[in-house]
Amino acid sequence: MKKLTALILLFPLLAASCRKEEAPTTSQPNPEPAPEPAEISISISSTGFSDADASGETVSITEFSDGDACGLYILNDGKITASNIRIVASDKAGQIAWEPEDGTALDFEEGQKYFLYYPYQETDSMEDLVAGTADANTTAEDLFAGLVSGWTPATDQSDQEKFAAADLMIAEGVAAPETGGTVPVAFGLTHCMALAVIQKPQTVYDFEEDYLRDYTVSYDPSFTGRTLLENNGTYLCLVNPVSAPEIEVLFGDDGKETINTGNIGAGTYRTFSITETEQCSLTIGDYYCRADDGKGYIIPQSAVSAMDNDTQVVGVVFYKGRHSKDNLSDYTQPLSAEGTALGKDVHGYAVALTDANNGDADQLKWSSKAITKPDDADWTLDQGTSTDMTDWNGYYNCCRINGFVTEYDGTYTMADFPAAFAAANYGNRRVDADGHATEDYGWQTRFIAPSDCSGWFLPSAGQLTEIYNCKDLLAGQIGKINAIITDSSKEYVRWITSISRYVWSSTEYWASPGRSAYAVYFNGGTANWQNKYGVSNAYAVRPVLAF
């Protein structure tokens, strides 16, 4: 019984002991998980170079494209916590997006400062160029001072990619408020280099005659030790304003100019123009040309080296001013009803670079047949031109021939006067001697007369004689034009070398003006009368004009 009693007493104690150890504790709520840090998103833009002369204009050259890269530095509590993170541009649906190259997200932290430079340089080369210490007041200029001062733009900046690689820019990022777990950080890169904008060098030929427009030659320059980016007719060169190198410009035959870049500050540009002026006056042997606006202008013969196939030279000056024996021509009246008039002032005369006929196989008669009265085939008619073999009234003569055709409308046409017709239509001829459409004279198109001259006409005997007297000079000048022409007209651009040696004038022969006219012999310079329509009297035609 003792034993049992003891067991009974012990059991309740054990039970009481178990109940005390398993008593429930007070319940606690689970802790909230820490918020995910916001990620930064990067946007990058660049400012243009501002005008060093404070005009308010800017020049923007570098544009970011797929694959461009910048280097990012992050500072926290005045210490560099991330160095030279490569931020790469990618084209996403036509928009440039910037992201870390390795795809790692960049977490935003309060108090961080962000600094960026472009173009990216490998880390090894950046170690000694970025400030080793920083504080809360550090700026992009402070951090990248070594990089900027030691930056040497490449001498080859000849294309957009090479130019951009030389265009060092830096910026400090500006963070905007968080939106949807992202903090936008914007970088406005500013240029650390200076920009020299070099215009094409020019020579201005300043004519002393007020009625002549000055002629300007622009040159494609080269640069000693440099190859520069051409942009809208100018050349761009990035230079470090700390070292401010000189740029030597070479142009023309022996032109040289040195540009001093010491007066251009970082982030600014300055335009440099190189202009030489050469005084000149209208001279026999100068070139008469047609401009893009259709009007005529003079190129002095000293500028021939600047001409090329695109220069629309139409003739060579063989006399300056109005000749005293050009006393019947009325240049205020057009040669034909559809023509244009020069006006009362004549400043000179020019001879064409080619014959109006297609070489020796296309020699022309003065008239295609005997020109007689409609009701009397035995009555030969003259056309009322001058008969003075020394005068300069070629324009008057051609006006008289046109007037004759008008008077006998329906009986005769200009095609009945092949020499005058070919001269007047030089540059615009679209029919053959029989009036049929042809493209045989298409090569003459480049020699269309300017709109503000007399138009081409058949010269008088006196004018042709003067051309012959200047043959050495004129032949040489025409030869220079032949050397620069590359189109189909080249074979025709030459001195007068017709097989007959004769060239028709518009002057009728005084003794028999209905049957004969003067032709000048270009193997001696004499003016001889010839049958207008004889079987063997087909000669060359060399047009002239007054301007």
Coordinates of C-alpha atoms in Angstrom, one line a residue:
M1 CA 0.0 0.0 0.0
K2 CA 2.9 2.4 0.6
K3 CA 4.3 1.7 -2.5
L4 CA 1.0 2.4 -4.3
T5 CA 0.5 5.6 -2.4
A6 CA 3.8 6.9 -3.3
L7 CA 3.2 6.2 -7.0
I8 CA -0.1 8.0 -6.8
L9 CA 1.5 11.0 -5.3
L10 CA 4.3 11.1 -7.7
F11 CA 2.1 10.9 -10.8
P12 CA 0.3 14.1 -10.1
L13 CA 3.6 15.9 -9.7
L14 CA 4.9 14.7 -13.0
A15 CA 1.6 15.7 -14.6
A16 CA 1.9 19.1 -13.1
S17 CA 5.4 19.4 -14.3
C18 CA 4.5 18.6 -17.9
R19 CA 1.7 21.1 -17.9
K20 CA 4.1 23.9 -16.9
E21 CA 6.6 23.3 -19.6
E22 CA 4.1 23.2 -22.5
A23 CA 2.2 26.4 -21.6
P24 CA 1.7 28.6 -24.7
T25 CA 3.7 31.8 -25.2
T26 CA 2.3 35.2 -26.4
S27 CA 2.1 35.2 -30.3
Q28 CA 4.2 37.9 -32.4
P29 CA 3.4 39.1 -36.0
N30 CA 5.8 38.2 -38.9
P31 CA 8.2 41.0 -39.8
E32 CA 7.6 43.0 -43.2
P33 CA 10.2 42.1 -45.9
A34 CA 12.6 45.0 -46.8
P35 CA 11.5 47.1 -49.8
E36 CA 13.3 46.4 -53.1
P37 CA 15.7 49.2 -54.0
A38 CA 14.6 51.4 -57.0
E39 CA 16.6 51.0 -60.2
I40 CA 18.0 53.9 -62.1
S41 CA 17.2 54.5 -65.8
I42 CA 19.7 56.5 -67.8
S43 CA 19.0 59.1 -70.5
I44 CA 21.8 61.0 -72.3
S45 CA 21.7 64.1 -74.4
S46 CA 24.4 66.5 -75.7
T47 CA 24.4 70.2 -76.1
G48 CA 25.8 71.8 -79.2
F49 CA 28.9 74.0 -79.5
S50 CA 28.0 77.6 -78.8
D51 CA 29.3 80.4 -80.9
A52 CA 32.5 81.9 -79.4
D53 CA 31.4 85.3 -80.6
A54 CA 28.1 85.0 -78.7
S55 CA 25.8 85.1 -81.7
G56 CA 23.4 82.7 -80.0
E57 CA 23.9 80.1 -82.7
T58 CA 25.0 76.5 -81.9
V59 CA 26.6 73.8 -84.0
S60 CA 25.5 70.2 -83.2
I61 CA 27.6 67.5 -84.9
T62 CA 27.8 64.3 -82.7
E63 CA 24.7 62.2 -82.7
F64 CA 24.4 59.0 -80.7
S65 CA 23.8 55.8 -82.5
D66 CA 23.5 52.1 -81.8
G67 CA 26.7 50.7 -80.1
D68 CA 28.0 54.1 -78.7
A69 CA 29.3 53.8 -75.2
C70 CA 29.9 56.1 -72.1
G71 CA 31.7 55.5 -68.9
L72 CA 29.7 55.9 -65.6
Y73 CA 31.1 56.7 -62.2
I74 CA 29.0 56.6 -59.0
L75 CA 30.0 58.5 -55.8
N76 CA 28.4 57.9 -52.4
D77 CA 29.3 59.9 -49.3
G78 CA 32.1 61.5 -51.2
K79 CA 33.7 58.2 -52.2
I80 CA 33.8 56.5 -55.6
T81 CA 31.7 53.4 -55.2
A82 CA 31.5 52.3 -58.9
S83 CA 34.1 53.0 -61.6
N84 CA 33.9 53.2 -65.4
I85 CA 30.7 51.2 -65.8
R86 CA 30.2 50.8 -69.5
I87 CA 26.8 52.2 -70.6
V88 CA 25.9 51.2 -74.1
A89 CA 23.4 52.7 -76.6
S90 CA 21.0 50.4 -78.4
D91 CA 18.4 51.3 -81.0
K92 CA 15.0 50.2 -79.9
A93 CA 12.3 51.0 -82.4
G94 CA 14.1 54.1 -83.6
Q95 CA 14.8 55.4 -80.1
I96 CA 18.2 55.3 -78.4
A97 CA 18.2 53.5 -75.0
W98 CA 21.2 53.4 -72.6
E99 CA 21.8 50.5 -70.4
P100 CA 24.8 48.8 -68.6
E101 CA 26.6 46.6 -71.1
D102 CA 26.4 43.5 -68.9
G103 CA 22.7 44.0 -68.2
T104 CA 23.1 44.5 -64.5
A105 CA 20.5 46.7 -62.9
L106 CA 21.9 49.8 -61.1
D107 CA 20.3 50.4 -57.7
F108 CA 19.5 53.8 -56.6
E109 CA 20.6 55.1 -53.2
E110 CA 19.9 58.4 -51.6
G111 CA 23.0 60.6 -51.6
Q112 CA 24.5 59.0 -54.6
K113 CA 26.1 61.3 -57.3
Y114 CA 26.4 60.1 -60.9
F115 CA 29.1 61.2 -63.4
L116 CA 29.4 60.3 -67.1
Y117 CA 31.9 60.8 -69.9
Y118 CA 31.8 60.1 -73.6
P119 CA 33.3 58.3 -75.5
Y120 CA 34.1 55.3 -73.4
Q121 CA 37.8 54.5 -72.7
E122 CA 39.1 51.2 -71.4
T123 CA 39.5 51.0 -67.6
D124 CA 43.2 50.6 -67.6
S125 CA 43.7 53.8 -69.4
M126 CA 41.3 55.7 -67.1
E127 CA 43.0 54.8 -63.8
D128 CA 45.4 57.8 -63.8
L129 CA 43.0 60.2 -65.4
V130 CA 40.2 60.2 -62.9
A131 CA 40.5 62.0 -59.6
G132 CA 41.6 59.5 -56.9
T133 CA 39.8 61.3 -54.1
A134 CA 36.4 62.9 -54.1
D135 CA 34.0 64.6 -51.6
A136 CA 30.4 65.7 -51.5
N137 CA 31.3 68.9 -53.5
T138 CA 33.0 67.0 -56.4
T139 CA 31.8 68.1 -59.9
A140 CA 32.2 66.4 -63.2
E141 CA 35.0 68.9 -64.0
D142 CA 36.8 67.9 -60.9
L143 CA 36.4 64.2 -61.3
F144 CA 37.5 64.2 -65.0
A145 CA 40.1 67.0 -64.9
G146 CA 42.9 64.7 -65.8
L147 CA 41.0 63.1 -68.6
V148 CA 40.1 66.5 -70.1
S149 CA 43.6 68.0 -69.8
G150 CA 45.3 65.0 -71.3
W151 CA 42.8 64.5 -74.1
T152 CA 44.4 64.8 -77.6
P153 CA 41.8 64.7 -80.5
A154 CA 42.9 62.4 -83.3
T155 CA 44.4 64.1 -86.4
D156 CA 42.0 61.9 -88.5
Q157 CA 38.5 63.3 -88.0
S158 CA 37.4 62.6 -91.5
D159 CA 34.1 60.8 -90.9
Q160 CA 31.3 60.9 -88.4
E161 CA 32.6 58.0 -86.3
K162 CA 36.2 59.3 -86.1
F163 CA 34.9 62.8 -85.3
A164 CA 32.7 61.5 -82.5
A165 CA 35.6 59.5 -81.1
A166 CA 37.5 62.8 -80.6
D167 CA 34.6 64.7 -79.1
L168 CA 35.1 64.3 -75.4
M169 CA 32.1 65.2 -73.3
I170 CA 31.3 65.0 -69.6
A171 CA 28.2 65.5 -67.4
E172 CA 26.8 65.1 -63.9
G173 CA 23.5 63.2 -63.7
V174 CA 20.3 64.7 -62.4
A175 CA 17.9 62.3 -60.6
A176 CA 14.2 62.8 -60.9
P177 CA 11.6 61.5 -58.4
E178 CA 11.0 57.7 -58.4
T179 CA 8.3 56.5 -60.7
G180 CA 7.1 52.8 -60.5
G181 CA 10.3 51.6 -58.9
T182 CA 12.6 53.5 -61.3
V183 CA 14.6 56.7 -60.7
P184 CA 15.3 58.5 -64.0
V185 CA 18.8 60.0 -64.1
A186 CA 19.4 62.4 -67.0
F187 CA 22.8 63.4 -68.3
G188 CA 23.3 66.5 -70.4
L189 CA 26.8 66.1 -71.8
T190 CA 28.8 69.2 -72.5
H191 CA 31.8 69.4 -74.9
C192 CA 35.3 69.6 -73.4
M193 CA 37.0 70.3 -76.7
A194 CA 36.8 73.4 -78.9
L195 CA 35.6 73.4 -82.5
A196 CA 37.2 75.1 -85.4
V197 CA 34.8 75.6 -88.3
I198 CA 36.9 76.3 -91.5
Q199 CA 35.1 77.6 -94.5
K200 CA 36.4 76.7 -98.0
P201 CA 39.2 79.1 -99.0
Q202 CA 38.2 81.6 -101.7
T203 CA 39.8 83.8 -104.2
V204 CA 37.6 86.8 -105.3
Y205 CA 38.5 88.3 -108.6
D206 CA 37.3 91.8 -108.2
F207 CA 36.7 93.4 -111.6
E208 CA 37.3 97.1 -111.8
E209 CA 34.3 97.3 -114.3
D210 CA 31.2 97.9 -112.2
Y211 CA 29.1 96.1 -114.8
L212 CA 30.9 92.8 -114.3
R213 CA 30.0 90.6 -111.4
D214 CA 33.0 89.5 -109.3
Y215 CA 34.1 86.0 -109.9
T216 CA 34.7 83.8 -106.8
V217 CA 36.7 80.6 -106.8
S218 CA 36.3 78.2 -103.9
Y219 CA 38.9 75.6 -103.2
D220 CA 38.7 72.1 -101.6
P221 CA 41.5 72.5 -99.1
S222 CA 43.9 70.0 -97.5
F223 CA 45.4 70.3 -94.0
T224 CA 48.9 69.6 -93.0
G225 CA 49.0 66.4 -90.9
R226 CA 45.2 66.3 -90.6
T227 CA 42.1 64.9 -92.3
L228 CA 38.9 66.8 -91.3
L229 CA 35.2 66.2 -91.4
E230 CA 33.5 68.0 -94.3
N231 CA 30.1 69.3 -93.2
N232 CA 27.8 71.4 -95.5
G233 CA 30.7 73.0 -97.3
T234 CA 32.9 73.6 -94.2
Y235 CA 35.6 71.6 -92.5
L236 CA 35.4 70.7 -88.8
C237 CA 38.3 70.2 -86.4
L238 CA 38.1 69.4 -82.7
V239 CA 41.0 70.8 -80.7
N240 CA 41.9 70.8 -77.0
P241 CA 41.7 74.4 -75.9
V242 CA 44.5 73.7 -73.4
S243 CA 47.0 73.0 -76.1
A244 CA 45.3 75.1 -78.8
P245 CA 47.2 73.7 -81.8
E246 CA 47.6 75.6 -85.1
I247 CA 45.9 74.3 -88.2
E248 CA 47.7 74.7 -91.5
V249 CA 45.4 75.0 -94.5
L250 CA 46.6 74.4 -98.1
F251 CA 44.6 75.4 -101.2
G252 CA 44.8 76.2 -104.8
D253 CA 48.2 76.1 -106.6
D254 CA 50.3 77.4 -103.7
G255 CA 47.9 79.0 -101.1
K256 CA 48.7 78.5 -97.5
E257 CA 47.0 79.9 -94.3
T258 CA 47.6 79.1 -90.6
I259 CA 44.7 79.1 -88.3
N260 CA 45.3 79.9 -84.6
T261 CA 42.8 78.0 -82.4
G262 CA 43.9 79.7 -79.1
N263 CA 40.9 82.0 -79.0
I264 CA 38.3 79.2 -78.9
G265 CA 37.0 78.0 -75.4
A266 CA 35.8 74.6 -74.5
G267 CA 32.3 73.9 -75.8
T268 CA 32.4 76.7 -78.2
Y269 CA 33.1 77.1 -81.9
R270 CA 34.6 79.8 -84.1
T271 CA 34.3 80.1 -87.9
F272 CA 37.4 80.9 -89.9
S273 CA 37.2 82.2 -93.4
I274 CA 40.1 82.5 -95.8
T275 CA 39.6 85.0 -98.6
E276 CA 42.1 86.4 -101.1
T277 CA 41.2 89.2 -103.4
E278 CA 42.7 89.7 -106.8
Q279 CA 42.0 92.9 -108.7
C280 CA 41.4 92.5 -112.4
S281 CA 39.8 94.0 -115.4
L282 CA 38.1 92.7 -118.6
T283 CA 40.8 91.5 -121.0
I284 CA 40.9 89.9 -124.4
G285 CA 41.3 86.2 -123.8
D286 CA 39.0 86.1 -120.8
Y287 CA 36.2 83.5 -120.7
Y288 CA 32.6 84.3 -121.2
C289 CA 30.4 81.9 -119.2
R290 CA 26.8 81.0 -118.4
A291 CA 25.8 80.9 -114.7
D292 CA 23.2 78.6 -113.2
D293 CA 20.7 81.5 -113.4
G294 CA 21.2 81.6 -117.1
K295 CA 23.1 85.0 -117.1
G296 CA 26.5 85.7 -118.4
Y297 CA 29.7 86.3 -116.4
I298 CA 33.4 86.6 -117.0
I299 CA 36.1 84.3 -115.7
P300 CA 39.6 86.0 -115.9
Q301 CA 42.1 83.9 -117.8
S302 CA 44.3 83.8 -114.7
A303 CA 41.7 81.6 -113.0
V304 CA 41.7 78.9 -115.6
S305 CA 43.2 76.4 -113.2
A306 CA 40.1 76.6 -111.0
M307 CA 37.7 75.6 -113.9
D308 CA 36.5 72.1 -114.7
N309 CA 33.9 70.3 -116.9
D310 CA 31.1 71.8 -114.9
T311 CA 32.2 75.4 -115.7
Q312 CA 29.9 76.5 -118.5
V313 CA 32.3 78.4 -120.6
V314 CA 30.6 79.4 -123.9
G315 CA 33.1 81.7 -125.5
V316 CA 36.3 83.7 -125.4
V317 CA 36.4 87.5 -125.4
F318 CA 38.0 88.9 -128.5
Y319 CA 37.3 92.6 -128.1
K320 CA 36.5 94.9 -125.1
G321 CA 33.8 97.5 -125.4
R322 CA 31.7 98.4 -128.4
H323 CA 33.7 98.7 -131.6
S324 CA 33.4 102.1 -133.3
K325 CA 32.5 100.4 -136.6
D326 CA 29.6 98.5 -135.0
N327 CA 27.5 101.5 -135.8
L328 CA 24.3 100.1 -137.3
S329 CA 23.4 97.3 -134.8
D330 CA 20.5 98.0 -132.5
Y331 CA 21.1 95.7 -129.6
T332 CA 17.8 96.9 -127.9
Q333 CA 16.0 94.9 -130.5
P334 CA 16.0 91.1 -130.5
L335 CA 17.5 89.2 -133.4
S336 CA 14.2 87.3 -133.8
A337 CA 10.7 87.6 -132.5
E338 CA 11.4 84.9 -129.9
G339 CA 14.8 86.2 -129.0
T340 CA 16.1 88.4 -126.2
A341 CA 17.7 91.8 -126.5
L342 CA 21.1 92.8 -124.9
G343 CA 20.2 96.5 -124.4
K344 CA 22.0 99.6 -125.4
D345 CA 25.3 99.0 -123.6
V346 CA 27.9 96.7 -125.3
H347 CA 30.8 95.7 -123.0
G348 CA 32.5 93.3 -125.4
Y349 CA 32.3 90.5 -127.9
A350 CA 33.0 86.8 -127.5
V351 CA 33.7 84.1 -130.1
A352 CA 32.3 80.6 -129.8
L353 CA 34.5 77.7 -128.8
T354 CA 33.3 75.5 -131.7
D355 CA 31.9 75.9 -135.2
A356 CA 28.2 75.8 -135.5
N357 CA 28.5 73.0 -138.1
N358 CA 29.4 69.4 -137.3
G359 CA 32.9 69.5 -138.7
D360 CA 34.1 69.3 -142.3
A361 CA 31.3 67.0 -143.4
D362 CA 28.7 69.6 -142.4
Q363 CA 30.1 72.7 -144.2
L364 CA 27.4 75.2 -144.9
K365 CA 26.4 77.6 -147.7
W366 CA 25.5 81.2 -147.2
S367 CA 22.1 80.6 -148.9
S368 CA 20.8 77.3 -150.0
K369 CA 19.8 78.5 -153.4
A370 CA 19.5 81.6 -155.5
I371 CA 17.2 84.0 -153.6
T372 CA 15.0 85.6 -156.2
K373 CA 11.8 87.6 -156.4
P374 CA 8.7 85.4 -156.1
D375 CA 7.4 86.6 -159.5
D376 CA 10.7 86.9 -161.3
A377 CA 13.2 84.0 -161.0
D378 CA 15.8 86.1 -162.9
W379 CA 15.8 88.9 -160.3
T380 CA 18.2 87.9 -157.5
L381 CA 17.5 89.6 -154.2
D382 CA 20.0 90.7 -151.7
Q383 CA 19.2 90.7 -148.0
G384 CA 20.2 94.3 -147.2
T385 CA 23.2 93.6 -145.0
S386 CA 26.2 95.9 -144.8
T387 CA 28.7 95.5 -147.7
D388 CA 31.6 97.1 -145.9
M389 CA 34.2 94.3 -145.4
T390 CA 35.8 96.2 -142.5
D391 CA 32.8 97.0 -140.4
W392 CA 31.5 95.2 -137.2
N393 CA 27.8 95.2 -138.0
G394 CA 27.3 91.5 -137.8
Y395 CA 24.3 91.8 -135.5
Y396 CA 22.7 94.3 -137.8
N397 CA 23.3 92.0 -140.8
C398 CA 21.6 89.1 -139.1
C399 CA 18.7 91.3 -138.1
R400 CA 18.4 92.3 -141.8
I401 CA 18.4 88.6 -142.9
N402 CA 15.6 87.9 -140.4
G403 CA 13.7 90.9 -141.6
F404 CA 14.0 89.7 -145.2
V405 CA 12.4 86.3 -144.2
T406 CA 9.6 88.1 -142.4
E407 CA 9.0 90.3 -145.5
Y408 CA 8.9 87.3 -147.7
D409 CA 7.0 85.1 -145.3
G410 CA 5.7 82.0 -147.0
T411 CA 8.4 82.2 -149.7
Y412 CA 11.6 82.0 -147.7
T413 CA 12.5 80.8 -144.2
M414 CA 15.7 81.1 -142.2
A415 CA 16.5 77.5 -143.3
D416 CA 17.2 79.1 -146.8
F417 CA 20.1 80.9 -145.1
P418 CA 22.1 78.0 -143.6
A419 CA 25.1 79.9 -142.2
A420 CA 23.0 82.6 -140.4
F421 CA 20.5 79.9 -139.3
A422 CA 23.2 77.7 -137.8
A423 CA 24.8 80.7 -136.0
A424 CA 21.5 82.0 -134.5
N425 CA 20.5 78.5 -133.3
Y426 CA 23.8 77.5 -132.0
G427 CA 23.2 75.7 -128.7
N428 CA 19.5 75.2 -129.5
R429 CA 19.6 73.6 -132.9
R430 CA 17.1 70.7 -133.3
V431 CA 16.7 70.5 -137.1
D432 CA 18.9 69.7 -140.0
A433 CA 19.5 71.7 -143.2
D434 CA 16.2 70.4 -144.6
G435 CA 14.2 71.3 -141.5
H436 CA 13.9 67.7 -140.3
A437 CA 14.2 67.0 -136.5
T438 CA 17.6 65.7 -135.5
E439 CA 19.7 65.2 -132.4
D440 CA 23.0 65.6 -134.4
Y441 CA 23.6 69.0 -132.7
G442 CA 22.8 68.0 -129.2
W443 CA 26.4 68.4 -128.2
Q444 CA 26.0 72.1 -128.6
T445 CA 23.6 72.4 -125.6
R446 CA 26.3 73.3 -123.2
F447 CA 27.0 76.4 -125.3
I448 CA 23.6 78.0 -125.1
A449 CA 24.0 81.7 -125.0
P450 CA 23.4 83.5 -121.7
S451 CA 20.0 85.2 -121.4
D452 CA 21.4 88.7 -120.9
C453 CA 23.6 88.9 -124.1
S454 CA 22.8 89.4 -127.7
G455 CA 22.5 85.7 -128.5
W456 CA 24.7 84.1 -131.1
F457 CA 24.9 85.6 -134.6
L458 CA 26.9 85.3 -137.8
P459 CA 29.8 87.8 -137.5
S460 CA 30.6 90.4 -140.0
A461 CA 33.7 90.3 -142.2
G462 CA 35.4 92.9 -139.9
Q463 CA 34.7 90.9 -136.8
L464 CA 36.0 87.7 -138.3
T465 CA 39.2 89.5 -139.4
E466 CA 39.7 90.6 -135.8
I467 CA 39.3 87.1 -134.6
Y468 CA 41.9 85.9 -137.1
N469 CA 44.3 88.7 -135.9
C470 CA 44.0 87.3 -132.3
K471 CA 44.3 83.7 -133.4
D472 CA 47.4 82.8 -131.3
L473 CA 45.8 84.0 -128.1
L474 CA 42.3 82.8 -128.8
A475 CA 43.5 79.4 -130.1
G476 CA 45.5 78.9 -126.9
Q477 CA 42.5 79.8 -124.7
I478 CA 40.2 77.5 -126.5
G479 CA 42.7 74.7 -126.2
K480 CA 42.7 75.2 -122.4
I481 CA 38.9 74.7 -122.3
N482 CA 39.2 71.6 -124.5
A483 CA 41.6 70.2 -121.8
I484 CA 39.0 70.4 -119.1
I485 CA 35.9 69.3 -121.0
T486 CA 34.9 65.6 -120.7
D487 CA 31.6 65.4 -122.4
S488 CA 30.8 64.8 -126.1
S489 CA 31.4 68.4 -127.1
K490 CA 35.1 68.0 -126.4
E491 CA 35.9 66.8 -130.0
Y492 CA 34.4 70.1 -131.4
V493 CA 36.1 72.5 -129.1
R494 CA 39.0 73.7 -131.1
W495 CA 40.4 76.6 -133.2
I496 CA 39.0 77.1 -136.7
T497 CA 40.5 74.4 -138.8
S498 CA 38.0 73.8 -141.6
I499 CA 39.2 72.0 -144.6
S500 CA 38.4 74.9 -146.8
R501 CA 40.0 77.4 -144.4
Y502 CA 37.1 79.7 -145.2
V503 CA 34.6 81.0 -142.6
W504 CA 31.4 82.7 -143.7
S505 CA 30.7 86.3 -142.6
S506 CA 27.3 88.0 -142.7
T507 CA 28.6 90.8 -144.9
E508 CA 27.3 90.8 -148.5
Y509 CA 29.7 91.6 -151.3
W510 CA 29.1 95.2 -152.5
A511 CA 29.4 94.5 -156.2
S512 CA 26.8 91.6 -156.3
P513 CA 25.1 91.4 -152.9
G514 CA 22.3 89.1 -154.2
R515 CA 24.8 86.5 -155.3
S516 CA 27.9 86.9 -153.2
A517 CA 29.1 87.5 -149.6
Y518 CA 32.4 87.7 -147.9
A519 CA 34.2 84.8 -146.3
V520 CA 37.4 85.2 -144.3
Y521 CA 40.3 83.0 -145.2
F522 CA 41.8 81.6 -142.0
N523 CA 45.2 80.9 -143.5
G524 CA 46.0 84.5 -144.1
G525 CA 43.2 86.6 -142.7
T526 CA 41.9 88.1 -146.0
A527 CA 38.2 88.7 -146.7
N528 CA 37.2 87.4 -150.1
W529 CA 33.9 87.4 -151.8
Q530 CA 32.4 84.0 -152.5
N531 CA 29.2 82.7 -154.2
K532 CA 26.5 82.4 -151.6
Y533 CA 25.1 79.2 -153.0
G534 CA 27.8 77.7 -155.2
V535 CA 28.3 74.0 -155.2
S536 CA 31.8 74.4 -153.9
N537 CA 31.0 77.3 -151.5
A538 CA 30.2 75.4 -148.3
Y539 CA 32.3 76.8 -145.5
A540 CA 32.6 76.8 -141.7
V541 CA 30.5 79.0 -139.4
R542 CA 31.9 80.3 -136.2
P543 CA 29.3 82.3 -134.2
V544 CA 29.9 85.4 -132.0
L545 CA 27.9 87.3 -129.5
A546 CA 27.9 90.7 -127.8
F547 CA 27.6 91.1 -124.1

